[in-house]
Amino acid sequence: MCKIIAIANQKGGVAKTTTTINLGVGLSKVGKRVMLIDADPQGHLTMGLGFPKNLRVTLKTMMENIIMGLEFDPREAILHHEEGIDVIPSNKLLSGMDMSLFTVEDREKVLKEYLELLENDYDYILIDCMPSLGMLTINALAAADSVIVPVQAHYLPLKGMTQLMKTIGKVQRQLNPDLKIDGVLLTLADMRTKLARTTEDSLRENYRKYIRIFKTVIPVAIAAAESSAAGQSIYEYDKNGTVAKAYAEFTREVIHCGEKQRNKHESSFSR
Ligand code: ADP
Ligand code: MG
């Protein structure tokens, strides 16, 4: 069974793309079949894995085929990265999609329909969302089984979180009642500062009742920023560094929380 995870936060620069890449490669390293979807017209995921930004066949082309009801090869857009993951790329041409979706019937479910054509081939599909709560992000949430929310560890984003949770709640009510929140991932933490530690403590304290916060915290390290310029995951670029270690640990947490959800699901079936 394939698990589809949206990596979402309408704030930019919180390490959504970095998390999608390194969770994806982390899962692939433990034998999972992984597909990454670049759902951001900025194309950072595509470029961060070393692919060119002017590709002709992209996520946009695939979604257009769905919208127009054409017969098409859903695998035509797939790129293979040497670290063992598959990628559906995007570039700035995707930015027209948010608008053109507005006139489409079932406009929130275009991405879902596309992923249904691919999901049998993968254990995990990770969707790297754009920094907004527009129609593309709604499409990602409608297609997903769960959401992971990266948050900058030194910043208490109460207002932004409320907006995101409202959107997730609306998607659950109207489009995807089974959507779960896997949790919040604290990223870009400068562990040397007292501020980061107090923010982390108060985040955990304040949110514990409402939402899971992953145990793993991703530290700040220049190697993480450099790896995307090299088109590599952090495991390839700096395999003994703190960020590689943290993402490997985070990968284990994600697998574990998937197993727990599955067990719950199965036991509620057998009842
Ligand atoms: P988003 O997708 O949420 O906009 P990115 O993953 O692109 O965020 O990360 C924002 C910037 O921070 C990028 O330049 C990225 O290379 C850098 N970055 C991400 N994670 C780390 C980290 N752990 N340490 C240092 N820089 C990081
Ligand atoms: Mg991004």
PDB file of C-alpha atoms and ligand atoms in Angstrom:
ATOM      1  CA  MET A   1       0.000   0.000   0.000  1.00  0.00           C
ATOM      2  CA  CYS A   2       1.310   3.434  -0.921  1.00  0.00           C
ATOM      3  CA  LYS A   3       1.414   6.246   1.613  1.00  0.00           C
ATOM      4  CA  ILE A   4       1.121   9.753   0.177  1.00  0.00           C
ATOM      5  CA  ILE A   5       2.559  12.515   2.380  1.00  0.00           C
ATOM      6  CA  ALA A   6       2.234  16.260   1.704  1.00  0.00           C
ATOM      7  CA  ILE A   7       5.079  18.384   3.097  1.00  0.00           C
ATOM      8  CA  ALA A   8       3.278  21.662   3.694  1.00  0.00           C
ATOM      9  CA  ASN A   9       3.593  25.075   5.308  1.00  0.00           C
ATOM     10  CA  GLN A  10       2.536  28.289   3.601  1.00  0.00           C
ATOM     11  CA  LYS A  11       5.651  29.958   4.934  1.00  0.00           C
ATOM     12  CA  GLY A  12       8.680  29.806   2.620  1.00  0.00           C
ATOM     13  CA  GLY A  13      12.160  28.917   3.821  1.00  0.00           C
ATOM     14  CA  VAL A  14      11.130  26.437   6.523  1.00  0.00           C
ATOM     15  CA  ALA A  15      12.894  23.494   4.800  1.00  0.00           C
ATOM     16  CA  LYS A  16       9.923  21.860   3.071  1.00  0.00           C
ATOM     17  CA  THR A  17      11.962  21.067  -0.022  1.00  0.00           C
ATOM     18  CA  THR A  18      15.055  19.980   1.914  1.00  0.00           C
ATOM     19  CA  THR A  19      12.861  17.710   4.045  1.00  0.00           C
ATOM     20  CA  THR A  20      11.094  16.207   1.032  1.00  0.00           C
ATOM     21  CA  ILE A  21      14.413  15.349  -0.618  1.00  0.00           C
ATOM     22  CA  ASN A  22      16.117  13.939   2.460  1.00  0.00           C
ATOM     23  CA  LEU A  23      13.105  12.058   3.797  1.00  0.00           C
ATOM     24  CA  GLY A  24      12.615  10.668   0.289  1.00  0.00           C
ATOM     25  CA  VAL A  25      16.186   9.488  -0.135  1.00  0.00           C
ATOM     26  CA  GLY A  26      16.179   8.266   3.491  1.00  0.00           C
ATOM     27  CA  LEU A  27      13.159   6.072   2.775  1.00  0.00           C
ATOM     28  CA  SER A  28      14.731   4.789  -0.411  1.00  0.00           C
ATOM     29  CA  LYS A  29      17.897   3.834   1.484  1.00  0.00           C
ATOM     30  CA  VAL A  30      15.894   1.489   3.676  1.00  0.00           C
ATOM     31  CA  GLY A  31      14.405  -0.225   0.650  1.00  0.00           C
ATOM     32  CA  LYS A  32      11.196   1.737   0.048  1.00  0.00           C
ATOM     33  CA  ARG A  33      10.092   2.654  -3.454  1.00  0.00           C
ATOM     34  CA  VAL A  34       9.815   6.449  -3.436  1.00  0.00           C
ATOM     35  CA  MET A  35       8.396   9.111  -5.727  1.00  0.00           C
ATOM     36  CA  LEU A  36       8.841  12.839  -5.065  1.00  0.00           C
ATOM     37  CA  ILE A  37       6.390  15.336  -6.576  1.00  0.00           C
ATOM     38  CA  ASP A  38       7.530  18.924  -7.096  1.00  0.00           C
ATOM     39  CA  ALA A  39       4.297  20.876  -6.556  1.00  0.00           C
ATOM     40  CA  ASP A  40       5.983  24.280  -6.409  1.00  0.00           C
ATOM     41  CA  PRO A  41       6.358  26.438  -9.565  1.00  0.00           C
ATOM     42  CA  GLN A  42       9.690  27.627  -8.148  1.00  0.00           C
ATOM     43  CA  GLY A  43      11.008  24.163  -9.051  1.00  0.00           C
ATOM     44  CA  HIS A  44      13.402  24.055  -6.098  1.00  0.00           C
ATOM     45  CA  LEU A  45      13.018  20.306  -5.630  1.00  0.00           C
ATOM     46  CA  THR A  46      13.671  19.672  -9.319  1.00  0.00           C
ATOM     47  CA  MET A  47      16.759  21.891  -9.376  1.00  0.00           C
ATOM     48  CA  GLY A  48      17.921  20.783  -5.936  1.00  0.00           C
ATOM     49  CA  LEU A  49      18.224  17.271  -7.313  1.00  0.00           C
ATOM     50  CA  GLY A  50      20.250  18.518 -10.245  1.00  0.00           C
ATOM     51  CA  PHE A  51      17.583  18.424 -12.959  1.00  0.00           C
ATOM     52  CA  PRO A  52      17.254  21.252 -15.497  1.00  0.00           C
ATOM     53  CA  LYS A  53      14.563  23.898 -15.072  1.00  0.00           C
ATOM     54  CA  ASN A  54      13.354  23.994 -18.663  1.00  0.00           C
ATOM     55  CA  LEU A  55      11.930  20.476 -18.952  1.00  0.00           C
ATOM     56  CA  ARG A  56       9.104  20.092 -21.426  1.00  0.00           C
ATOM     57  CA  VAL A  57       7.179  17.325 -19.677  1.00  0.00           C
ATOM     58  CA  THR A  58       6.376  18.168 -16.060  1.00  0.00           C
ATOM     59  CA  LEU A  59       3.693  17.911 -13.408  1.00  0.00           C
ATOM     60  CA  LYS A  60       1.823  20.665 -15.235  1.00  0.00           C
ATOM     61  CA  THR A  61       1.621  18.612 -18.434  1.00  0.00           C
ATOM     62  CA  MET A  62       0.366  15.607 -16.490  1.00  0.00           C
ATOM     63  CA  MET A  63      -2.321  17.642 -14.696  1.00  0.00           C
ATOM     64  CA  GLU A  64      -3.422  19.199 -17.976  1.00  0.00           C
ATOM     65  CA  ASN A  65      -3.886  15.744 -19.452  1.00  0.00           C
ATOM     66  CA  ILE A  66      -6.121  14.839 -16.509  1.00  0.00           C
ATOM     67  CA  ILE A  67      -8.120  18.080 -16.833  1.00  0.00           C
ATOM     68  CA  MET A  68      -8.685  17.534 -20.539  1.00  0.00           C
ATOM     69  CA  GLY A  69      -9.550  13.873 -20.053  1.00  0.00           C
ATOM     70  CA  LEU A  70      -6.926  12.739 -22.543  1.00  0.00           C
ATOM     71  CA  GLU A  71      -5.402   9.297 -22.912  1.00  0.00           C
ATOM     72  CA  PHE A  72      -1.769   9.686 -21.862  1.00  0.00           C
ATOM     73  CA  ASP A  73       1.234   7.918 -20.416  1.00  0.00           C
ATOM     74  CA  PRO A  74       1.334   8.956 -16.737  1.00  0.00           C
ATOM     75  CA  ARG A  75       4.967   7.831 -16.509  1.00  0.00           C
ATOM     76  CA  GLU A  76       6.205  10.132 -19.237  1.00  0.00           C
ATOM     77  CA  ALA A  77       7.158  12.858 -16.733  1.00  0.00           C
ATOM     78  CA  ILE A  78       9.103  10.583 -14.372  1.00  0.00           C
ATOM     79  CA  LEU A  79      12.803  11.328 -13.871  1.00  0.00           C
ATOM     80  CA  HIS A  80      15.133   8.864 -12.148  1.00  0.00           C
ATOM     81  CA  HIS A  81      17.653  10.259  -9.683  1.00  0.00           C
ATOM     82  CA  GLU A  82      20.856   8.321  -9.142  1.00  0.00           C
ATOM     83  CA  GLU A  83      20.175   8.046  -5.408  1.00  0.00           C
ATOM     84  CA  GLY A  84      17.293   5.712  -6.148  1.00  0.00           C
ATOM     85  CA  ILE A  85      14.227   7.949  -6.127  1.00  0.00           C
ATOM     86  CA  ASP A  86      11.814   8.955  -8.883  1.00  0.00           C
ATOM     87  CA  VAL A  87      10.772  12.563  -9.396  1.00  0.00           C
ATOM     88  CA  ILE A  88       7.922  14.377 -11.146  1.00  0.00           C
ATOM     89  CA  PRO A  89       9.534  17.757 -11.906  1.00  0.00           C
ATOM     90  CA  SER A  90       8.080  21.239 -12.112  1.00  0.00           C
ATOM     91  CA  ASN A  91       9.110  24.669 -13.268  1.00  0.00           C
ATOM     92  CA  LYS A  92       7.604  28.117 -13.454  1.00  0.00           C
ATOM     93  CA  LEU A  93       5.058  27.064 -16.066  1.00  0.00           C
ATOM     94  CA  LEU A  94       3.180  25.403 -13.206  1.00  0.00           C
ATOM     95  CA  SER A  95       2.297  28.822 -11.820  1.00  0.00           C
ATOM     96  CA  GLY A  96      -0.539  29.190 -14.334  1.00  0.00           C
ATOM     97  CA  MET A  97      -2.117  26.048 -12.883  1.00  0.00           C
ATOM     98  CA  ASP A  98      -3.421  27.682  -9.713  1.00  0.00           C
ATOM     99  CA  MET A  99      -5.577  29.993 -11.840  1.00  0.00           C
ATOM    100  CA  SER A 100      -6.578  27.612 -14.606  1.00  0.00           C
ATOM    101  CA  LEU A 101      -7.816  25.098 -12.055  1.00  0.00           C
ATOM    102  CA  PHE A 102     -10.495  27.529 -10.967  1.00  0.00           C
ATOM    103  CA  THR A 103     -12.728  26.756 -13.900  1.00  0.00           C
ATOM    104  CA  VAL A 104     -12.269  22.993 -13.754  1.00  0.00           C
ATOM    105  CA  GLU A 105     -14.839  20.578 -12.412  1.00  0.00           C
ATOM    106  CA  ASP A 106     -13.494  18.686  -9.371  1.00  0.00           C
ATOM    107  CA  ARG A 107     -10.581  21.091  -9.454  1.00  0.00           C
ATOM    108  CA  GLU A 108      -9.325  20.004  -6.035  1.00  0.00           C
ATOM    109  CA  LYS A 109      -8.866  16.410  -7.132  1.00  0.00           C
ATOM    110  CA  VAL A 110      -6.763  16.702 -10.284  1.00  0.00           C
ATOM    111  CA  LEU A 111      -3.491  15.744  -8.564  1.00  0.00           C
ATOM    112  CA  LYS A 112      -5.235  12.929  -6.692  1.00  0.00           C
ATOM    113  CA  GLU A 113      -6.497  11.516  -9.980  1.00  0.00           C
ATOM    114  CA  TYR A 114      -3.005  11.670 -11.428  1.00  0.00           C
ATOM    115  CA  LEU A 115      -1.333   9.997  -8.441  1.00  0.00           C
ATOM    116  CA  GLU A 116      -3.873   7.181  -8.559  1.00  0.00           C
ATOM    117  CA  LEU A 117      -2.267   6.204 -11.870  1.00  0.00           C
ATOM    118  CA  LEU A 118       1.173   5.893 -10.232  1.00  0.00           C
ATOM    119  CA  GLU A 119       0.644   4.809  -6.651  1.00  0.00           C
ATOM    120  CA  ASN A 120       0.826   1.052  -7.241  1.00  0.00           C
ATOM    121  CA  ASP A 121       4.495   1.405  -8.151  1.00  0.00           C
ATOM    122  CA  TYR A 122       5.546   3.134  -4.892  1.00  0.00           C
ATOM    123  CA  ASP A 123       5.584   2.678  -1.133  1.00  0.00           C
ATOM    124  CA  TYR A 124       5.776   6.437  -0.533  1.00  0.00           C
ATOM    125  CA  ILE A 125       4.853   9.459  -2.606  1.00  0.00           C
ATOM    126  CA  LEU A 126       6.037  12.751  -1.057  1.00  0.00           C
ATOM    127  CA  ILE A 127       4.579  16.030  -2.307  1.00  0.00           C
ATOM    128  CA  ASP A 128       6.719  19.159  -1.874  1.00  0.00           C
ATOM    129  CA  CYS A 129       4.125  21.955  -1.566  1.00  0.00           C
ATOM    130  CA  MET A 130       4.496  25.579  -2.578  1.00  0.00           C
ATOM    131  CA  PRO A 131       4.524  28.341   0.046  1.00  0.00           C
ATOM    132  CA  SER A 132       0.827  29.217  -0.176  1.00  0.00           C
ATOM    133  CA  LEU A 133      -2.529  27.655   0.620  1.00  0.00           C
ATOM    134  CA  GLY A 134      -3.772  28.021  -2.960  1.00  0.00           C
ATOM    135  CA  MET A 135      -5.359  25.474  -5.239  1.00  0.00           C
ATOM    136  CA  LEU A 136      -2.158  23.452  -5.791  1.00  0.00           C
ATOM    137  CA  THR A 137      -1.657  22.958  -2.070  1.00  0.00           C
ATOM    138  CA  ILE A 138      -5.343  22.055  -1.677  1.00  0.00           C
ATOM    139  CA  ASN A 139      -4.799  19.485  -4.448  1.00  0.00           C
ATOM    140  CA  ALA A 140      -1.838  18.074  -2.524  1.00  0.00           C
ATOM    141  CA  LEU A 141      -3.836  17.848   0.721  1.00  0.00           C
ATOM    142  CA  ALA A 142      -6.768  16.253  -1.091  1.00  0.00           C
ATOM    143  CA  ALA A 143      -4.454  13.607  -2.561  1.00  0.00           C
ATOM    144  CA  ALA A 144      -2.501  12.882   0.636  1.00  0.00           C
ATOM    145  CA  ASP A 145      -2.930  10.349   3.404  1.00  0.00           C
ATOM    146  CA  SER A 146      -1.080  12.625   5.802  1.00  0.00           C
ATOM    147  CA  VAL A 147       0.732  15.933   6.224  1.00  0.00           C
ATOM    148  CA  ILE A 148       4.125  16.772   7.694  1.00  0.00           C
ATOM    149  CA  VAL A 149       4.617  20.431   8.670  1.00  0.00           C
ATOM    150  CA  PRO A 150       8.221  21.681   8.820  1.00  0.00           C
ATOM    151  CA  VAL A 151       8.565  24.680  11.116  1.00  0.00           C
ATOM    152  CA  GLN A 152      11.594  26.814  11.817  1.00  0.00           C
ATOM    153  CA  ALA A 153      12.596  25.917  15.350  1.00  0.00           C
ATOM    154  CA  HIS A 154      13.410  29.416  16.587  1.00  0.00           C
ATOM    155  CA  TYR A 155      10.139  30.934  15.484  1.00  0.00           C
ATOM    156  CA  LEU A 156       6.788  30.422  17.162  1.00  0.00           C
ATOM    157  CA  PRO A 157       4.461  30.591  14.189  1.00  0.00           C
ATOM    158  CA  LEU A 158       1.175  30.581  16.063  1.00  0.00           C
ATOM    159  CA  LYS A 159      -0.762  32.624  13.547  1.00  0.00           C
ATOM    160  CA  GLY A 160       0.553  30.790  10.522  1.00  0.00           C
ATOM    161  CA  MET A 161      -0.122  27.447  12.145  1.00  0.00           C
ATOM    162  CA  THR A 162      -3.733  28.404  12.850  1.00  0.00           C
ATOM    163  CA  GLN A 163      -4.256  29.233   9.174  1.00  0.00           C
ATOM    164  CA  LEU A 164      -2.700  25.970   8.052  1.00  0.00           C
ATOM    165  CA  MET A 165      -4.741  23.943  10.540  1.00  0.00           C
ATOM    166  CA  LYS A 166      -7.928  25.678   9.351  1.00  0.00           C
ATOM    167  CA  THR A 167      -7.130  24.746   5.770  1.00  0.00           C
ATOM    168  CA  ILE A 168      -6.362  21.159   6.745  1.00  0.00           C
ATOM    169  CA  GLY A 169      -9.639  21.011   8.703  1.00  0.00           C
ATOM    170  CA  LYS A 170     -11.559  22.286   5.707  1.00  0.00           C
ATOM    171  CA  VAL A 171      -9.939  19.720   3.424  1.00  0.00           C
ATOM    172  CA  GLN A 172     -10.817  17.004   5.937  1.00  0.00           C
ATOM    173  CA  ARG A 173     -14.463  18.095   6.037  1.00  0.00           C
ATOM    174  CA  GLN A 174     -14.987  18.673   2.349  1.00  0.00           C
ATOM    175  CA  LEU A 175     -12.537  16.578   0.372  1.00  0.00           C
ATOM    176  CA  ASN A 176     -10.486  14.067   2.306  1.00  0.00           C
ATOM    177  CA  PRO A 177     -11.919  12.899   5.646  1.00  0.00           C
ATOM    178  CA  ASP A 178      -9.051  10.421   6.156  1.00  0.00           C
ATOM    179  CA  LEU A 179      -6.293  13.054   5.986  1.00  0.00           C
ATOM    180  CA  LYS A 180      -4.041  12.813   9.054  1.00  0.00           C
ATOM    181  CA  ILE A 181      -1.437  15.146  10.463  1.00  0.00           C
ATOM    182  CA  ASP A 182       1.706  13.116  11.044  1.00  0.00           C
ATOM    183  CA  GLY A 183       3.231  16.034  12.902  1.00  0.00           C
ATOM    184  CA  VAL A 184       5.419  19.090  13.053  1.00  0.00           C
ATOM    185  CA  LEU A 185       9.125  18.818  12.254  1.00  0.00           C
ATOM    186  CA  LEU A 186      11.363  21.427  13.858  1.00  0.00           C
ATOM    187  CA  THR A 187      13.983  22.507  11.328  1.00  0.00           C
ATOM    188  CA  LEU A 188      16.876  24.932  10.975  1.00  0.00           C
ATOM    189  CA  ALA A 189      17.571  24.764  14.702  1.00  0.00           C
ATOM    190  CA  ASP A 190      20.664  26.499  15.925  1.00  0.00           C
ATOM    191  CA  MET A 191      21.204  24.264  18.898  1.00  0.00           C
ATOM    192  CA  ARG A 192      23.905  26.485  20.312  1.00  0.00           C
ATOM    193  CA  THR A 193      21.509  29.294  21.126  1.00  0.00           C
ATOM    194  CA  LYS A 194      19.405  29.453  24.203  1.00  0.00           C
ATOM    195  CA  LEU A 195      16.605  30.968  22.135  1.00  0.00           C
ATOM    196  CA  ALA A 196      16.275  27.842  19.977  1.00  0.00           C
ATOM    197  CA  ARG A 197      16.112  25.630  23.035  1.00  0.00           C
ATOM    198  CA  THR A 198      13.513  27.715  24.864  1.00  0.00           C
ATOM    199  CA  THR A 199      11.400  28.004  21.718  1.00  0.00           C
ATOM    200  CA  GLU A 200      11.621  24.267  21.220  1.00  0.00           C
ATOM    201  CA  ASP A 201      10.599  23.639  24.809  1.00  0.00           C
ATOM    202  CA  SER A 202       7.649  26.021  24.688  1.00  0.00           C
ATOM    203  CA  LEU A 203       6.512  24.685  21.296  1.00  0.00           C
ATOM    204  CA  ARG A 204       6.499  21.165  22.670  1.00  0.00           C
ATOM    205  CA  GLU A 205       4.722  22.308  25.804  1.00  0.00           C
ATOM    206  CA  ASN A 206       2.047  24.366  24.002  1.00  0.00           C
ATOM    207  CA  TYR A 207       1.322  22.012  21.157  1.00  0.00           C
ATOM    208  CA  ARG A 208       1.570  18.623  22.842  1.00  0.00           C
ATOM    209  CA  LYS A 209      -2.180  18.477  23.399  1.00  0.00           C
ATOM    210  CA  TYR A 210      -3.054  19.284  19.801  1.00  0.00           C
ATOM    211  CA  ILE A 211      -0.411  17.926  17.527  1.00  0.00           C
ATOM    212  CA  ARG A 212       2.525  15.581  17.481  1.00  0.00           C
ATOM    213  CA  ILE A 213       5.936  17.177  17.322  1.00  0.00           C
ATOM    214  CA  PHE A 214       8.550  14.777  15.996  1.00  0.00           C
ATOM    215  CA  LYS A 215      11.327  13.984  18.451  1.00  0.00           C
ATOM    216  CA  THR A 216      13.987  14.619  15.841  1.00  0.00           C
ATOM    217  CA  VAL A 217      15.068  18.235  15.406  1.00  0.00           C
ATOM    218  CA  ILE A 218      16.960  19.149  12.217  1.00  0.00           C
ATOM    219  CA  PRO A 219      19.967  21.325  13.037  1.00  0.00           C
ATOM    220  CA  VAL A 220      21.216  24.156  10.907  1.00  0.00           C
ATOM    221  CA  ALA A 221      24.356  23.328   8.927  1.00  0.00           C
ATOM    222  CA  ILE A 222      25.836  24.917   5.868  1.00  0.00           C
ATOM    223  CA  ALA A 223      26.236  21.489   4.231  1.00  0.00           C
ATOM    224  CA  ALA A 224      22.442  21.245   3.974  1.00  0.00           C
ATOM    225  CA  ALA A 225      22.298  24.380   1.857  1.00  0.00           C
ATOM    226  CA  GLU A 226      25.307  23.320  -0.216  1.00  0.00           C
ATOM    227  CA  SER A 227      23.904  19.865  -0.998  1.00  0.00           C
ATOM    228  CA  SER A 228      21.094  21.270  -3.153  1.00  0.00           C
ATOM    229  CA  ALA A 229      23.566  23.244  -5.255  1.00  0.00           C
ATOM    230  CA  ALA A 230      25.360  19.926  -5.782  1.00  0.00           C
ATOM    231  CA  GLY A 231      22.096  18.171  -6.778  1.00  0.00           C
ATOM    232  CA  GLN A 232      22.532  15.645  -3.982  1.00  0.00           C
ATOM    233  CA  SER A 233      20.861  14.525  -0.799  1.00  0.00           C
ATOM    234  CA  ILE A 234      22.591  15.263   2.473  1.00  0.00           C
ATOM    235  CA  TYR A 235      23.514  11.563   2.809  1.00  0.00           C
ATOM    236  CA  GLU A 236      25.573  11.787  -0.367  1.00  0.00           C
ATOM    237  CA  TYR A 237      26.954  15.275   0.208  1.00  0.00           C
ATOM    238  CA  ASP A 238      27.887  15.071   3.899  1.00  0.00           C
ATOM    239  CA  LYS A 239      27.073  11.612   5.100  1.00  0.00           C
ATOM    240  CA  ASN A 240      28.697  11.913   8.509  1.00  0.00           C
ATOM    241  CA  GLY A 241      27.299  15.354   9.312  1.00  0.00           C
ATOM    242  CA  THR A 242      24.653  16.315  11.852  1.00  0.00           C
ATOM    243  CA  VAL A 243      21.944  16.967   9.263  1.00  0.00           C
ATOM    244  CA  ALA A 244      22.363  13.547   7.592  1.00  0.00           C
ATOM    245  CA  LYS A 245      22.127  11.911  10.979  1.00  0.00           C
ATOM    246  CA  ALA A 246      19.019  13.913  11.881  1.00  0.00           C
ATOM    247  CA  TYR A 247      17.205  13.132   8.622  1.00  0.00           C
ATOM    248  CA  ALA A 248      18.020   9.420   8.981  1.00  0.00           C
ATOM    249  CA  GLU A 249      16.505   9.514  12.454  1.00  0.00           C
ATOM    250  CA  PHE A 250      13.486  11.449  11.201  1.00  0.00           C
ATOM    251  CA  THR A 251      13.009   8.845   8.444  1.00  0.00           C
ATOM    252  CA  ARG A 252      12.772   6.130  11.100  1.00  0.00           C
ATOM    253  CA  GLU A 253      10.179   8.172  13.010  1.00  0.00           C
ATOM    254  CA  VAL A 254       8.070   8.590   9.883  1.00  0.00           C
ATOM    255  CA  ILE A 255       8.159   4.864   9.104  1.00  0.00           C
ATOM    256  CA  HIS A 256       7.265   4.104  12.692  1.00  0.00           C
ATOM    257  CA  CYS A 257       4.311   6.513  12.809  1.00  0.00           C
ATOM    258  CA  GLY A 258       3.020   4.984   9.547  1.00  0.00           C
ATOM    259  CA  GLU A 259       3.149   1.536  11.122  1.00  0.00           C
ATOM    260  CA  LYS A 260       1.259   2.729  14.169  1.00  0.00           C
ATOM    261  CA  GLN A 261      -1.447   4.279  11.992  1.00  0.00           C
ATOM    262  CA  ARG A 262      -1.727   1.064   9.997  1.00  0.00           C
ATOM    263  CA  ASN A 263      -2.072  -1.071  13.124  1.00  0.00           C
ATOM    264  CA  LYS A 264      -4.778   1.227  14.435  1.00  0.00           C
ATOM    265  CA  HIS A 265      -6.557   1.014  11.102  1.00  0.00           C
ATOM    266  CA  GLU A 266      -6.384  -2.764  11.024  1.00  0.00           C
ATOM    267  CA  SER A 267      -7.581  -3.199  14.579  1.00  0.00           C
ATOM    268  CA  SER A 268     -10.529  -0.894  13.945  1.00  0.00           C
ATOM    269  CA  PHE A 269     -11.354  -3.092  10.950  1.00  0.00           C
ATOM    270  CA  SER A 270     -11.271  -6.292  12.913  1.00  0.00           C
ATOM    271  CA  ARG A 271     -13.558  -4.924  15.570  1.00  0.00           C
TER     272      ARG A 271
HETATM  273  P1  ADP B   1      11.156  25.739   1.701  1.00  0.00           P
HETATM  274  O1  ADP B   1      10.987  24.644   0.715  1.00  0.00           O
HETATM  275  O2  ADP B   1      10.259  25.595   2.899  1.00  0.00           O
HETATM  276  O3  ADP B   1      11.058  27.101   1.097  1.00  0.00           O
HETATM  277  P2  ADP B   1      13.969  25.014   1.657  1.00  0.00           P
HETATM  278  O4  ADP B   1      14.054  23.546   1.888  1.00  0.00           O
HETATM  279  O5  ADP B   1      14.152  25.497   0.268  1.00  0.00           O
HETATM  280  O6  ADP B   1      12.645  25.618   2.313  1.00  0.00           O
HETATM  281  O7  ADP B   1      15.065  25.672   2.615  1.00  0.00           O
HETATM  282  C1  ADP B   1      15.234  27.078   2.676  1.00  0.00           C
HETATM  283  C2  ADP B   1      16.716  27.407   2.612  1.00  0.00           C
HETATM  284  O8  ADP B   1      17.365  26.912   3.777  1.00  0.00           O
HETATM  285  C3  ADP B   1      17.413  26.770   1.425  1.00  0.00           C
HETATM  286  O9  ADP B   1      18.400  27.629   0.968  1.00  0.00           O
HETATM  287  C4  ADP B   1      18.046  25.506   2.021  1.00  0.00           C
HETATM  288  O10 ADP B   1      19.178  25.102   1.317  1.00  0.00           O
HETATM  289  C5  ADP B   1      18.378  25.978   3.423  1.00  0.00           C
HETATM  290  N1  ADP B   1      18.351  24.894   4.411  1.00  0.00           N
HETATM  291  C6  ADP B   1      17.412  23.934   4.550  1.00  0.00           C
HETATM  292  N2  ADP B   1      17.695  23.135   5.609  1.00  0.00           N
HETATM  293  C7  ADP B   1      18.847  23.605   6.145  1.00  0.00           C
HETATM  294  C8  ADP B   1      19.655  23.222   7.267  1.00  0.00           C
HETATM  295  N3  ADP B   1      19.338  22.171   8.047  1.00  0.00           N
HETATM  296  N4  ADP B   1      20.767  23.953   7.517  1.00  0.00           N
HETATM  297  C9  ADP B   1      21.094  25.025   6.747  1.00  0.00           C
HETATM  298  N5  ADP B   1      20.381  25.420   5.688  1.00  0.00           N
HETATM  299  C10 ADP B   1      19.264  24.741   5.372  1.00  0.00           C
HETATM  300 MG    MG B   2      10.434  24.716  -1.282  1.00  0.00          MG
END
